[in-house]
PDB file of C-alpha atoms and ligand atoms in Angstrom:
ATOM      1  CA  UNK A 193      76.023 -20.727  42.431  1.00  0.00           C
ATOM      2  CA  UNK A 194      72.563 -20.357  40.923  1.00  0.00           C
ATOM      3  CA  UNK A 195      71.810 -17.051  39.169  1.00  0.00           C
ATOM      4  CA  UNK A 196      69.499 -14.463  40.664  1.00  0.00           C
ATOM      5  CA  UNK A 197      66.338 -14.422  38.577  1.00  0.00           C
ATOM      6  CA  UNK A 198      65.475 -10.875  37.491  1.00  0.00           C
ATOM      7  CA  UNK A 199      61.699 -10.633  37.905  1.00  0.00           C
ATOM      8  CA  UNK A 200      60.564  -8.479  34.975  1.00  0.00           C
ATOM      9  CA  UNK A 201      56.948  -8.678  36.063  1.00  0.00           C
ATOM     10  CA  UNK A 202      57.752  -7.215  39.474  1.00  0.00           C
ATOM     11  CA  UNK A 203      60.018  -4.481  38.050  1.00  0.00           C
ATOM     12  CA  UNK A 204      57.353  -3.598  35.449  1.00  0.00           C
ATOM     13  CA  UNK A 205      54.665  -3.432  38.158  1.00  0.00           C
ATOM     14  CA  UNK A 206      56.849  -0.987  40.091  1.00  0.00           C
ATOM     15  CA  UNK A 207      57.380   1.165  36.952  1.00  0.00           C
ATOM     16  CA  UNK A 208      53.645   1.092  36.142  1.00  0.00           C
ATOM     17  CA  UNK A 209      52.798   2.360  39.642  1.00  0.00           C
ATOM     18  CA  UNK A 210      54.844   5.482  38.966  1.00  0.00           C
ATOM     19  CA  UNK A 211      53.311   5.880  35.502  1.00  0.00           C
ATOM     20  CA  UNK A 212      49.762   5.713  36.931  1.00  0.00           C
ATOM     21  CA  UNK A 213      50.627   8.776  39.029  1.00  0.00           C
ATOM     22  CA  UNK A 214      51.989  10.587  35.967  1.00  0.00           C
ATOM     23  CA  UNK A 215      48.832   9.724  34.008  1.00  0.00           C
ATOM     24  CA  UNK A 216      46.735  11.130  36.869  1.00  0.00           C
ATOM     25  CA  UNK A 217      48.765  14.372  36.899  1.00  0.00           C
ATOM     26  CA  UNK A 218      48.156  14.765  33.172  1.00  0.00           C
ATOM     27  CA  UNK A 219      44.431  14.118  33.661  1.00  0.00           C
ATOM     28  CA  UNK A 220      44.381  16.932  36.217  1.00  0.00           C
ATOM     29  CA  UNK A 221      45.782  19.146  33.454  1.00  0.00           C
ATOM     30  CA  UNK A 222      42.902  17.847  31.270  1.00  0.00           C
ATOM     31  CA  UNK A 223      45.135  15.662  29.134  1.00  0.00           C
ATOM     32  CA  UNK A 224      44.172  12.002  28.681  1.00  0.00           C
ATOM     33  CA  UNK A 225      47.400  10.454  27.376  1.00  0.00           C
ATOM     34  CA  UNK A 226      46.161   8.294  24.516  1.00  0.00           C
ATOM     35  CA  UNK A 227      47.784   5.591  22.422  1.00  0.00           C
ATOM     36  CA  UNK A 228      46.467   4.328  19.088  1.00  0.00           C
ATOM     37  CA  UNK A 229      47.532   0.773  18.302  1.00  0.00           C
ATOM     38  CA  UNK A 230      47.223  -0.379  14.692  1.00  0.00           C
ATOM     39  CA  UNK A 231      47.196  -4.072  13.839  1.00  0.00           C
ATOM     40  CA  UNK A 232      46.959  -5.434  10.305  1.00  0.00           C
ATOM     41  CA  UNK A 233      46.111  -9.117   9.832  1.00  0.00           C
ATOM     42  CA  UNK A 234      45.592 -12.234  11.895  1.00  0.00           C
ATOM     43  CA  UNK A 235      48.964 -13.042  13.510  1.00  0.00           C
ATOM     44  CA  UNK A 236      47.897 -14.561  16.866  1.00  0.00           C
ATOM     45  CA  UNK A 237      51.005 -13.359  18.760  1.00  0.00           C
ATOM     46  CA  UNK A 238      50.448  -9.791  17.495  1.00  0.00           C
ATOM     47  CA  UNK A 239      46.807  -9.921  18.645  1.00  0.00           C
ATOM     48  CA  UNK A 240      47.942 -11.030  22.115  1.00  0.00           C
ATOM     49  CA  UNK A 241      50.507  -8.189  22.319  1.00  0.00           C
ATOM     50  CA  UNK A 242      47.986  -5.585  21.155  1.00  0.00           C
ATOM     51  CA  UNK A 243      45.341  -6.716  23.687  1.00  0.00           C
ATOM     52  CA  UNK A 244      47.908  -6.505  26.427  1.00  0.00           C
ATOM     53  CA  UNK A 245      48.981  -2.974  25.394  1.00  0.00           C
ATOM     54  CA  UNK A 246      45.370  -1.755  25.363  1.00  0.00           C
ATOM     55  CA  UNK A 247      44.620  -3.409  28.723  1.00  0.00           C
ATOM     56  CA  UNK A 248      47.703  -1.854  30.341  1.00  0.00           C
ATOM     57  CA  UNK A 249      46.847   1.640  29.021  1.00  0.00           C
ATOM     58  CA  UNK A 250      43.356   1.325  30.464  1.00  0.00           C
ATOM     59  CA  UNK A 251      44.657   0.085  33.817  1.00  0.00           C
ATOM     60  CA  UNK A 252      46.733   3.292  34.100  1.00  0.00           C
ATOM     61  CA  UNK A 253      43.774   5.551  33.332  1.00  0.00           C
ATOM     62  CA  UNK A 254      45.184   6.380  29.908  1.00  0.00           C
ATOM     63  CA  UNK A 255      43.225   6.456  26.668  1.00  0.00           C
ATOM     64  CA  UNK A 256      43.557   3.775  24.016  1.00  0.00           C
ATOM     65  CA  UNK A 257      42.299   3.107  20.532  1.00  0.00           C
ATOM     66  CA  UNK A 258      42.654  -0.173  18.700  1.00  0.00           C
ATOM     67  CA  UNK A 259      42.526  -0.147  14.887  1.00  0.00           C
ATOM     68  CA  UNK A 260      42.288  -3.764  13.756  1.00  0.00           C
ATOM     69  CA  UNK A 261      42.490  -4.016   9.968  1.00  0.00           C
ATOM     70  CA  UNK A 262      42.136  -7.057   7.681  1.00  0.00           C
ATOM     71  CA  UNK A 263      45.188  -8.905   6.303  1.00  0.00           C
ATOM     72  CA  UNK A 264      44.338  -7.631   2.788  1.00  0.00           C
ATOM     73  CA  UNK A 265      44.488  -3.917   3.749  1.00  0.00           C
ATOM     74  CA  UNK A 266      46.175  -1.960   0.924  1.00  0.00           C
ATOM     75  CA  UNK A 267      49.314   0.070   1.669  1.00  0.00           C
ATOM     76  CA  UNK A 268      47.585   3.355   0.778  1.00  0.00           C
ATOM     77  CA  UNK A 269      44.771   2.706   3.233  1.00  0.00           C
ATOM     78  CA  UNK A 270      47.190   2.144   6.115  1.00  0.00           C
ATOM     79  CA  UNK A 271      49.102   5.298   5.126  1.00  0.00           C
ATOM     80  CA  UNK A 272      45.774   7.165   5.199  1.00  0.00           C
ATOM     81  CA  UNK A 273      45.037   5.924   8.722  1.00  0.00           C
ATOM     82  CA  UNK A 274      48.499   6.969   9.946  1.00  0.00           C
ATOM     83  CA  UNK A 275      47.935  10.445   8.467  1.00  0.00           C
ATOM     84  CA  UNK A 276      44.554  10.701  10.172  1.00  0.00           C
ATOM     85  CA  UNK A 277      46.085   9.669  13.537  1.00  0.00           C
ATOM     86  CA  UNK A 278      48.960  12.145  13.032  1.00  0.00           C
ATOM     87  CA  UNK A 279      46.405  14.939  12.659  1.00  0.00           C
ATOM     88  CA  UNK A 280      44.158  13.858  15.555  1.00  0.00           C
ATOM     89  CA  UNK A 281      45.024  16.032  18.598  1.00  0.00           C
ATOM     90  CA  UNK A 282      43.406  13.494  20.969  1.00  0.00           C
ATOM     91  CA  UNK A 283      45.959  10.825  19.953  1.00  0.00           C
ATOM     92  CA  UNK A 284      49.445  11.271  21.448  1.00  0.00           C
ATOM     93  CA  UNK A 285      51.111   7.980  20.517  1.00  0.00           C
ATOM     94  CA  UNK A 286      50.857   5.763  17.433  1.00  0.00           C
ATOM     95  CA  UNK A 287      52.098   2.178  17.339  1.00  0.00           C
ATOM     96  CA  UNK A 288      51.819   0.104  14.175  1.00  0.00           C
ATOM     97  CA  UNK A 289      52.338  -3.511  15.235  1.00  0.00           C
ATOM     98  CA  UNK A 290      54.983  -5.418  13.281  1.00  0.00           C
ATOM     99  CA  UNK A 291      55.241  -7.588  11.247  1.00  0.00           C
ATOM    100  CA  UNK A 292      53.019  -6.185   8.493  1.00  0.00           C
ATOM    101  CA  UNK A 293      51.656  -8.168   5.510  1.00  0.00           C
ATOM    102  CA  UNK A 294      53.821  -8.227   2.348  1.00  0.00           C
ATOM    103  CA  UNK A 295      51.756  -5.740   0.296  1.00  0.00           C
ATOM    104  CA  UNK A 296      52.606  -3.066   2.855  1.00  0.00           C
ATOM    105  CA  UNK A 297      55.913  -1.188   2.794  1.00  0.00           C
ATOM    106  CA  UNK A 298      56.663  -1.203   6.527  1.00  0.00           C
ATOM    107  CA  UNK A 299      59.523   1.304   6.296  1.00  0.00           C
ATOM    108  CA  UNK A 300      57.318   3.838   4.539  1.00  0.00           C
ATOM    109  CA  UNK A 301      54.589   3.381   7.154  1.00  0.00           C
ATOM    110  CA  UNK A 302      56.955   3.798  10.116  1.00  0.00           C
ATOM    111  CA  UNK A 303      58.554   6.843   8.479  1.00  0.00           C
ATOM    112  CA  UNK A 304      55.104   8.427   8.063  1.00  0.00           C
ATOM    113  CA  UNK A 305      54.366   8.459  11.811  1.00  0.00           C
ATOM    114  CA  UNK A 306      54.924  11.941  13.257  1.00  0.00           C
ATOM    115  CA  UNK A 307      58.192  11.819  15.257  1.00  0.00           C
ATOM    116  CA  UNK A 308      56.494  13.296  18.340  1.00  0.00           C
ATOM    117  CA  UNK A 309      53.876  10.503  18.233  1.00  0.00           C
ATOM    118  CA  UNK A 310      56.417   7.767  17.501  1.00  0.00           C
ATOM    119  CA  UNK A 311      56.150   5.876  20.806  1.00  0.00           C
ATOM    120  CA  UNK A 312      57.998   2.896  19.274  1.00  0.00           C
ATOM    121  CA  UNK A 313      61.044   5.111  18.645  1.00  0.00           C
ATOM    122  CA  UNK A 314      61.446   3.687  15.114  1.00  0.00           C
ATOM    123  CA  UNK A 315      61.195   6.926  13.081  1.00  0.00           C
ATOM    124  CA  UNK A 316      64.526   7.961  11.494  1.00  0.00           C
ATOM    125  CA  UNK A 317      64.393  11.245  13.442  1.00  0.00           C
ATOM    126  CA  UNK A 318      64.201   9.394  16.780  1.00  0.00           C
ATOM    127  CA  UNK A 319      66.762   6.792  15.640  1.00  0.00           C
ATOM    128  CA  UNK A 320      69.071   9.718  14.783  1.00  0.00           C
ATOM    129  CA  UNK A 321      68.490  11.214  18.223  1.00  0.00           C
ATOM    130  CA  UNK A 322      69.319   7.840  19.774  1.00  0.00           C
ATOM    131  CA  UNK A 323      72.592   7.669  17.802  1.00  0.00           C
ATOM    132  CA  UNK A 324      73.475  11.172  19.001  1.00  0.00           C
ATOM    133  CA  UNK A 325      73.034   9.945  22.564  1.00  0.00           C
ATOM    134  CA  UNK A 326      69.647  11.225  23.660  1.00  0.00           C
ATOM    135  CA  UNK A 327      66.022  10.636  22.727  1.00  0.00           C
ATOM    136  CA  UNK A 328      62.963  11.225  24.881  1.00  0.00           C
ATOM    137  CA  UNK A 329      61.332   8.157  23.294  1.00  0.00           C
ATOM    138  CA  UNK A 330      63.799   5.252  23.047  1.00  0.00           C
ATOM    139  CA  UNK A 331      62.551   1.970  21.514  1.00  0.00           C
ATOM    140  CA  UNK A 332      60.548   0.110  24.167  1.00  0.00           C
ATOM    141  CA  UNK A 333      62.266  -3.293  24.388  1.00  0.00           C
ATOM    142  CA  UNK A 334      65.796  -1.802  24.557  1.00  0.00           C
ATOM    143  CA  UNK A 335      64.648   0.761  27.155  1.00  0.00           C
ATOM    144  CA  UNK A 336      63.102  -2.054  29.212  1.00  0.00           C
ATOM    145  CA  UNK A 337      66.323  -4.060  28.991  1.00  0.00           C
ATOM    146  CA  UNK A 338      68.324  -1.124  30.376  1.00  0.00           C
ATOM    147  CA  UNK A 339      65.878  -0.850  33.303  1.00  0.00           C
ATOM    148  CA  UNK A 340      66.312  -4.553  34.061  1.00  0.00           C
ATOM    149  CA  UNK A 341      70.114  -4.236  33.931  1.00  0.00           C
ATOM    150  CA  UNK A 342      69.857  -1.317  36.373  1.00  0.00           C
ATOM    151  CA  UNK A 343      67.773  -3.543  38.660  1.00  0.00           C
ATOM    152  CA  UNK A 344      70.385  -6.306  38.479  1.00  0.00           C
ATOM    153  CA  UNK A 345      72.650  -3.959  40.413  1.00  0.00           C
ATOM    154  CA  UNK A 346      75.539  -3.996  37.893  1.00  0.00           C
ATOM    155  CA  UNK A 347      77.205  -0.670  37.115  1.00  0.00           C
ATOM    156  CA  UNK A 348      77.703  -0.305  33.339  1.00  0.00           C
ATOM    157  CA  UNK A 349      80.589   2.172  32.852  1.00  0.00           C
ATOM    158  CA  UNK A 350      83.670   0.313  31.622  1.00  0.00           C
ATOM    159  CA  UNK A 351      81.956  -3.095  31.539  1.00  0.00           C
ATOM    160  CA  UNK A 352      82.029  -5.444  28.543  1.00  0.00           C
ATOM    161  CA  UNK A 353      78.527  -5.632  27.043  1.00  0.00           C
ATOM    162  CA  UNK A 354      77.841  -8.100  24.232  1.00  0.00           C
ATOM    163  CA  UNK A 355      74.643  -7.973  22.174  1.00  0.00           C
ATOM    164  CA  UNK A 356      73.746 -11.005  20.079  1.00  0.00           C
ATOM    165  CA  UNK A 357      71.514  -9.914  17.161  1.00  0.00           C
ATOM    166  CA  UNK A 358      71.472  -6.725  15.087  1.00  0.00           C
ATOM    167  CA  UNK A 359      67.781  -6.047  14.422  1.00  0.00           C
ATOM    168  CA  UNK A 360      66.466  -2.505  14.190  1.00  0.00           C
ATOM    169  CA  UNK A 361      63.931  -3.278  16.950  1.00  0.00           C
ATOM    170  CA  UNK A 362      66.312  -4.665  19.586  1.00  0.00           C
ATOM    171  CA  UNK A 363      69.972  -5.392  18.734  1.00  0.00           C
ATOM    172  CA  UNK A 364      71.081  -2.072  17.237  1.00  0.00           C
ATOM    173  CA  UNK A 365      69.176   0.248  19.603  1.00  0.00           C
ATOM    174  CA  UNK A 366      70.116  -1.679  22.766  1.00  0.00           C
ATOM    175  CA  UNK A 367      73.772  -1.502  21.683  1.00  0.00           C
ATOM    176  CA  UNK A 368      73.430   2.299  21.415  1.00  0.00           C
ATOM    177  CA  UNK A 369      71.780   2.584  24.843  1.00  0.00           C
ATOM    178  CA  UNK A 370      74.557   0.474  26.419  1.00  0.00           C
ATOM    179  CA  UNK A 371      77.140   2.673  24.703  1.00  0.00           C
ATOM    180  CA  UNK A 372      75.427   5.786  26.082  1.00  0.00           C
ATOM    181  CA  UNK A 373      75.889   4.214  29.548  1.00  0.00           C
ATOM    182  CA  UNK A 374      79.652   3.940  28.851  1.00  0.00           C
ATOM    183  CA  UNK A 375      79.802   0.162  28.456  1.00  0.00           C
ATOM    184  CA  UNK A 376      82.267  -1.294  25.931  1.00  0.00           C
ATOM    185  CA  UNK A 377      79.859  -2.755  23.386  1.00  0.00           C
ATOM    186  CA  UNK A 378      80.271  -5.580  20.873  1.00  0.00           C
ATOM    187  CA  UNK A 379      77.491  -6.717  18.537  1.00  0.00           C
ATOM    188  CA  UNK A 380      77.487 -10.344  17.303  1.00  0.00           C
ATOM    189  CA  UNK A 381      75.454 -11.526  14.326  1.00  0.00           C
ATOM    190  CA  UNK A 382      75.048 -14.413  11.908  1.00  0.00           C
ATOM    191  CA  UNK A 383      78.469 -13.764  10.308  1.00  0.00           C
ATOM    192  CA  UNK A 384      80.427 -13.441  13.564  1.00  0.00           C
ATOM    193  CA  UNK A 385      83.277 -15.961  13.489  1.00  0.00           C
ATOM    194  CA  UNK A 386      83.079 -17.325  17.036  1.00  0.00           C
ATOM    195  CA  UNK A 387      79.959 -16.104  18.826  1.00  0.00           C
ATOM    196  CA  UNK A 388      80.604 -18.204  21.947  1.00  0.00           C
ATOM    197  CA  UNK A 389      84.126 -16.764  22.407  1.00  0.00           C
ATOM    198  CA  UNK A 390      82.848 -13.180  22.093  1.00  0.00           C
ATOM    199  CA  UNK A 391      79.939 -13.869  24.477  1.00  0.00           C
ATOM    200  CA  UNK A 392      82.305 -15.291  27.096  1.00  0.00           C
ATOM    201  CA  UNK A 393      83.896 -11.815  27.386  1.00  0.00           C
ATOM    202  CA  UNK A 394      80.585 -10.288  28.430  1.00  0.00           C
ATOM    203  CA  UNK A 395      79.857  -8.878  31.872  1.00  0.00           C
ATOM    204  CA  UNK A 396      76.414  -8.123  30.415  1.00  0.00           C
ATOM    205  CA  UNK A 397      75.036 -10.359  27.671  1.00  0.00           C
ATOM    206  CA  UNK A 398      71.881  -9.352  25.766  1.00  0.00           C
ATOM    207  CA  UNK A 399      70.498 -12.017  23.457  1.00  0.00           C
ATOM    208  CA  UNK A 400      67.955 -11.214  20.721  1.00  0.00           C
ATOM    209  CA  UNK A 401      68.402 -13.690  17.901  1.00  0.00           C
ATOM    210  CA  UNK A 402      65.147 -15.664  17.788  1.00  0.00           C
ATOM    211  CA  UNK A 403      66.731 -19.129  18.121  1.00  0.00           C
ATOM    212  CA  UNK A 404      65.397 -21.232  20.952  1.00  0.00           C
ATOM    213  CA  UNK A 405      67.965 -22.046  23.664  1.00  0.00           C
ATOM    214  CA  UNK A 406      70.968 -21.255  21.451  1.00  0.00           C
ATOM    215  CA  UNK A 407      72.953 -19.651  24.272  1.00  0.00           C
ATOM    216  CA  UNK A 408      74.152 -22.394  26.605  1.00  0.00           C
ATOM    217  CA  UNK A 409      76.413 -22.130  29.666  1.00  0.00           C
ATOM    218  CA  UNK A 410      79.410 -22.449  27.343  1.00  0.00           C
ATOM    219  CA  UNK A 411      78.661 -18.901  26.033  1.00  0.00           C
ATOM    220  CA  UNK A 412      78.529 -17.327  29.482  1.00  0.00           C
ATOM    221  CA  UNK A 413      81.209 -15.974  31.805  1.00  0.00           C
ATOM    222  CA  UNK A 414      80.792 -16.940  35.470  1.00  0.00           C
ATOM    223  CA  UNK A 415      78.674 -14.267  37.203  1.00  0.00           C
ATOM    224  CA  UNK A 416      77.557 -12.409  34.040  1.00  0.00           C
ATOM    225  CA  UNK A 417      74.198 -10.623  33.802  1.00  0.00           C
ATOM    226  CA  UNK A 418      72.197 -12.301  31.004  1.00  0.00           C
ATOM    227  CA  UNK A 419      69.143 -10.702  29.387  1.00  0.00           C
ATOM    228  CA  UNK A 420      67.058 -13.031  27.220  1.00  0.00           C
ATOM    229  CA  UNK A 421      64.892 -11.246  24.634  1.00  0.00           C
ATOM    230  CA  UNK A 422      63.803 -14.415  22.788  1.00  0.00           C
ATOM    231  CA  UNK A 423      60.158 -15.414  22.486  1.00  0.00           C
ATOM    232  CA  UNK A 424      60.250 -18.707  20.602  1.00  0.00           C
ATOM    233  CA  UNK A 425      57.531 -21.317  20.385  1.00  0.00           C
ATOM    234  CA  UNK A 426      59.198 -24.680  20.962  1.00  0.00           C
ATOM    235  CA  UNK A 427      58.505 -27.226  18.250  1.00  0.00           C
ATOM    236  CA  UNK A 428      61.605 -29.417  18.540  1.00  0.00           C
ATOM    237  CA  UNK A 429      64.254 -30.258  21.108  1.00  0.00           C
ATOM    238  CA  UNK A 430      61.572 -30.652  23.770  1.00  0.00           C
ATOM    239  CA  UNK A 431      62.781 -31.875  27.166  1.00  0.00           C
ATOM    240  CA  UNK A 432      60.838 -34.617  28.912  1.00  0.00           C
ATOM    241  CA  UNK A 433      57.386 -33.428  29.979  1.00  0.00           C
ATOM    242  CA  UNK A 434      57.500 -30.264  27.830  1.00  0.00           C
ATOM    243  CA  UNK A 435      54.570 -29.453  25.549  1.00  0.00           C
ATOM    244  CA  UNK A 436      55.028 -28.387  21.918  1.00  0.00           C
ATOM    245  CA  UNK A 437      54.325 -24.662  21.495  1.00  0.00           C
ATOM    246  CA  UNK A 438      55.804 -23.761  24.884  1.00  0.00           C
ATOM    247  CA  UNK A 439      57.236 -20.227  25.023  1.00  0.00           C
ATOM    248  CA  UNK A 440      60.991 -20.237  25.492  1.00  0.00           C
ATOM    249  CA  UNK A 441      63.881 -17.820  25.213  1.00  0.00           C
ATOM    250  CA  UNK A 442      67.106 -17.715  23.182  1.00  0.00           C
ATOM    251  CA  UNK A 443      68.971 -18.703  26.351  1.00  0.00           C
ATOM    252  CA  UNK A 444      69.141 -22.261  27.684  1.00  0.00           C
ATOM    253  CA  UNK A 445      67.767 -21.387  31.105  1.00  0.00           C
ATOM    254  CA  UNK A 446      68.617 -24.716  32.771  1.00  0.00           C
ATOM    255  CA  UNK A 447      72.377 -24.543  32.109  1.00  0.00           C
ATOM    256  CA  UNK A 448      72.890 -20.731  32.091  1.00  0.00           C
ATOM    257  CA  UNK A 449      71.104 -20.274  35.430  1.00  0.00           C
ATOM    258  CA  UNK A 450      73.898 -22.369  36.998  1.00  0.00           C
ATOM    259  CA  UNK A 451      76.624 -20.039  35.720  1.00  0.00           C
ATOM    260  CA  UNK A 452      75.264 -16.486  35.303  1.00  0.00           C
ATOM    261  CA  UNK A 453      75.103 -14.018  38.185  1.00  0.00           C
ATOM    262  CA  UNK A 454      71.644 -12.805  37.151  1.00  0.00           C
ATOM    263  CA  UNK A 455      69.259 -13.910  34.414  1.00  0.00           C
ATOM    264  CA  UNK A 456      65.862 -12.887  33.025  1.00  0.00           C
ATOM    265  CA  UNK A 457      63.270 -15.650  32.582  1.00  0.00           C
ATOM    266  CA  UNK A 458      60.996 -16.162  29.554  1.00  0.00           C
ATOM    267  CA  UNK A 459      58.162 -15.425  30.048  1.00  0.00           C
ATOM    268  CA  UNK A 460      58.226 -12.831  32.827  1.00  0.00           C
ATOM    269  CA  UNK A 461      61.502 -11.067  31.992  1.00  0.00           C
ATOM    270  CA  UNK A 462      61.814  -8.541  29.167  1.00  0.00           C
ATOM    271  CA  UNK A 463      58.193  -8.833  27.883  1.00  0.00           C
ATOM    272  CA  UNK A 464      56.404  -7.007  30.716  1.00  0.00           C
ATOM    273  CA  UNK A 465      59.046  -4.254  30.638  1.00  0.00           C
ATOM    274  CA  UNK A 466      58.433  -3.577  26.930  1.00  0.00           C
ATOM    275  CA  UNK A 467      54.806  -2.707  27.596  1.00  0.00           C
ATOM    276  CA  UNK A 468      55.697  -0.568  30.612  1.00  0.00           C
ATOM    277  CA  UNK A 469      58.169   1.424  28.482  1.00  0.00           C
ATOM    278  CA  UNK A 470      55.519   1.884  25.771  1.00  0.00           C
ATOM    279  CA  UNK A 471      53.233   3.468  28.364  1.00  0.00           C
ATOM    280  CA  UNK A 472      56.115   5.644  29.566  1.00  0.00           C
ATOM    281  CA  UNK A 473      56.769   6.838  25.999  1.00  0.00           C
ATOM    282  CA  UNK A 474      53.061   7.583  25.509  1.00  0.00           C
ATOM    283  CA  UNK A 475      53.037   9.749  28.632  1.00  0.00           C
ATOM    284  CA  UNK A 476      56.199  11.510  27.412  1.00  0.00           C
ATOM    285  CA  UNK A 477      54.568  12.088  24.017  1.00  0.00           C
ATOM    286  CA  UNK A 478      51.421  13.487  25.664  1.00  0.00           C
ATOM    287  CA  UNK A 479      53.524  15.838  27.781  1.00  0.00           C
ATOM    288  CA  UNK A 480      55.583  17.019  24.814  1.00  0.00           C
ATOM    289  CA  UNK A 481      52.477  17.637  22.706  1.00  0.00           C
ATOM    290  CA  UNK A 482      50.479  19.421  25.385  1.00  0.00           C
ATOM    291  CA  UNK A 483      53.339  21.202  27.211  1.00  0.00           C
ATOM    292  CA  UNK A 484      51.610  19.977  30.418  1.00  0.00           C
TER     293      UNK A 484
HETATM  294  N1  GUN B 524      56.627  -6.427  17.001  1.00  0.00           N
HETATM  295  C1  GUN B 524      57.525  -7.002  17.848  1.00  0.00           C
HETATM  296  N2  GUN B 524      58.079  -6.080  18.649  1.00  0.00           N
HETATM  297  C2  GUN B 524      57.534  -4.890  18.307  1.00  0.00           C
HETATM  298  C3  GUN B 524      57.702  -3.559  18.795  1.00  0.00           C
HETATM  299  O1  GUN B 524      58.492  -3.274  19.697  1.00  0.00           O
HETATM  300  N3  GUN B 524      56.952  -2.615  18.185  1.00  0.00           N
HETATM  301  C4  GUN B 524      56.091  -2.898  17.172  1.00  0.00           C
HETATM  302  N4  GUN B 524      55.408  -1.902  16.619  1.00  0.00           N
HETATM  303  N5  GUN B 524      55.913  -4.118  16.704  1.00  0.00           N
HETATM  304  C5  GUN B 524      56.624  -5.107  17.279  1.00  0.00           C
END
């Protein structure tokens, strides 16, 4: 039977409706929840993401600031900007878009963001909180994935969850969130002996590896919930009629949609949820900082 397609755009729209009300409540308490987004360099995908974050904040009646810096920006200058944003009481959330150019020490920059303004959830304090089983500001993509799994109707306690990929942005934190929901969690990575065999155990399969269409039906148990975090630009292996540069996931949609129980599309799956969760974290940060 064909998989149910989990409509991330629709779920995100529902979440955003609730967040617009929260933003309005904060405004009544004279707090304009404000996010500062910092982008260094010319990466076109990063520019698209940043525009979309700013547009979404504005659509919710939240405040936004975009700091667009040249590719050549020195490390010390970026650190100075982060410090200034940390000290600015009108800014509640700070997001430094990754990746950063090579002259910048990304770890040092992320560690410099005040934990209460860390709407990405990447600061070691918030990562530590996540490991302990509770953070008010979980990383956005993993938090969005958990929302989508909830919407798929599957109950997580006792289920086999397999995460493919161990990045700090997605793989590791989503594994921790699944564990906090009492799933039995396995993380696969580039050195895993038989990725397909491990994936076939999964009731819930989360894929974040950055390899176009790597996960075929052969990796998927009949009826599993499959979450595709990949955003690859197709340059090879194009099917007939497909254009080079097309956005596609890590999951081979055509074959997996015939076997999975539910599946997120790319685009329109995880992506819209990430932005919604960023707005949620910004509202949380504003509340925590203003005690509103
Ligand atoms: N680049 C890709 N994903 C992310 C994210 O979640 N946060 C930031 N800051 N940069 C990213």
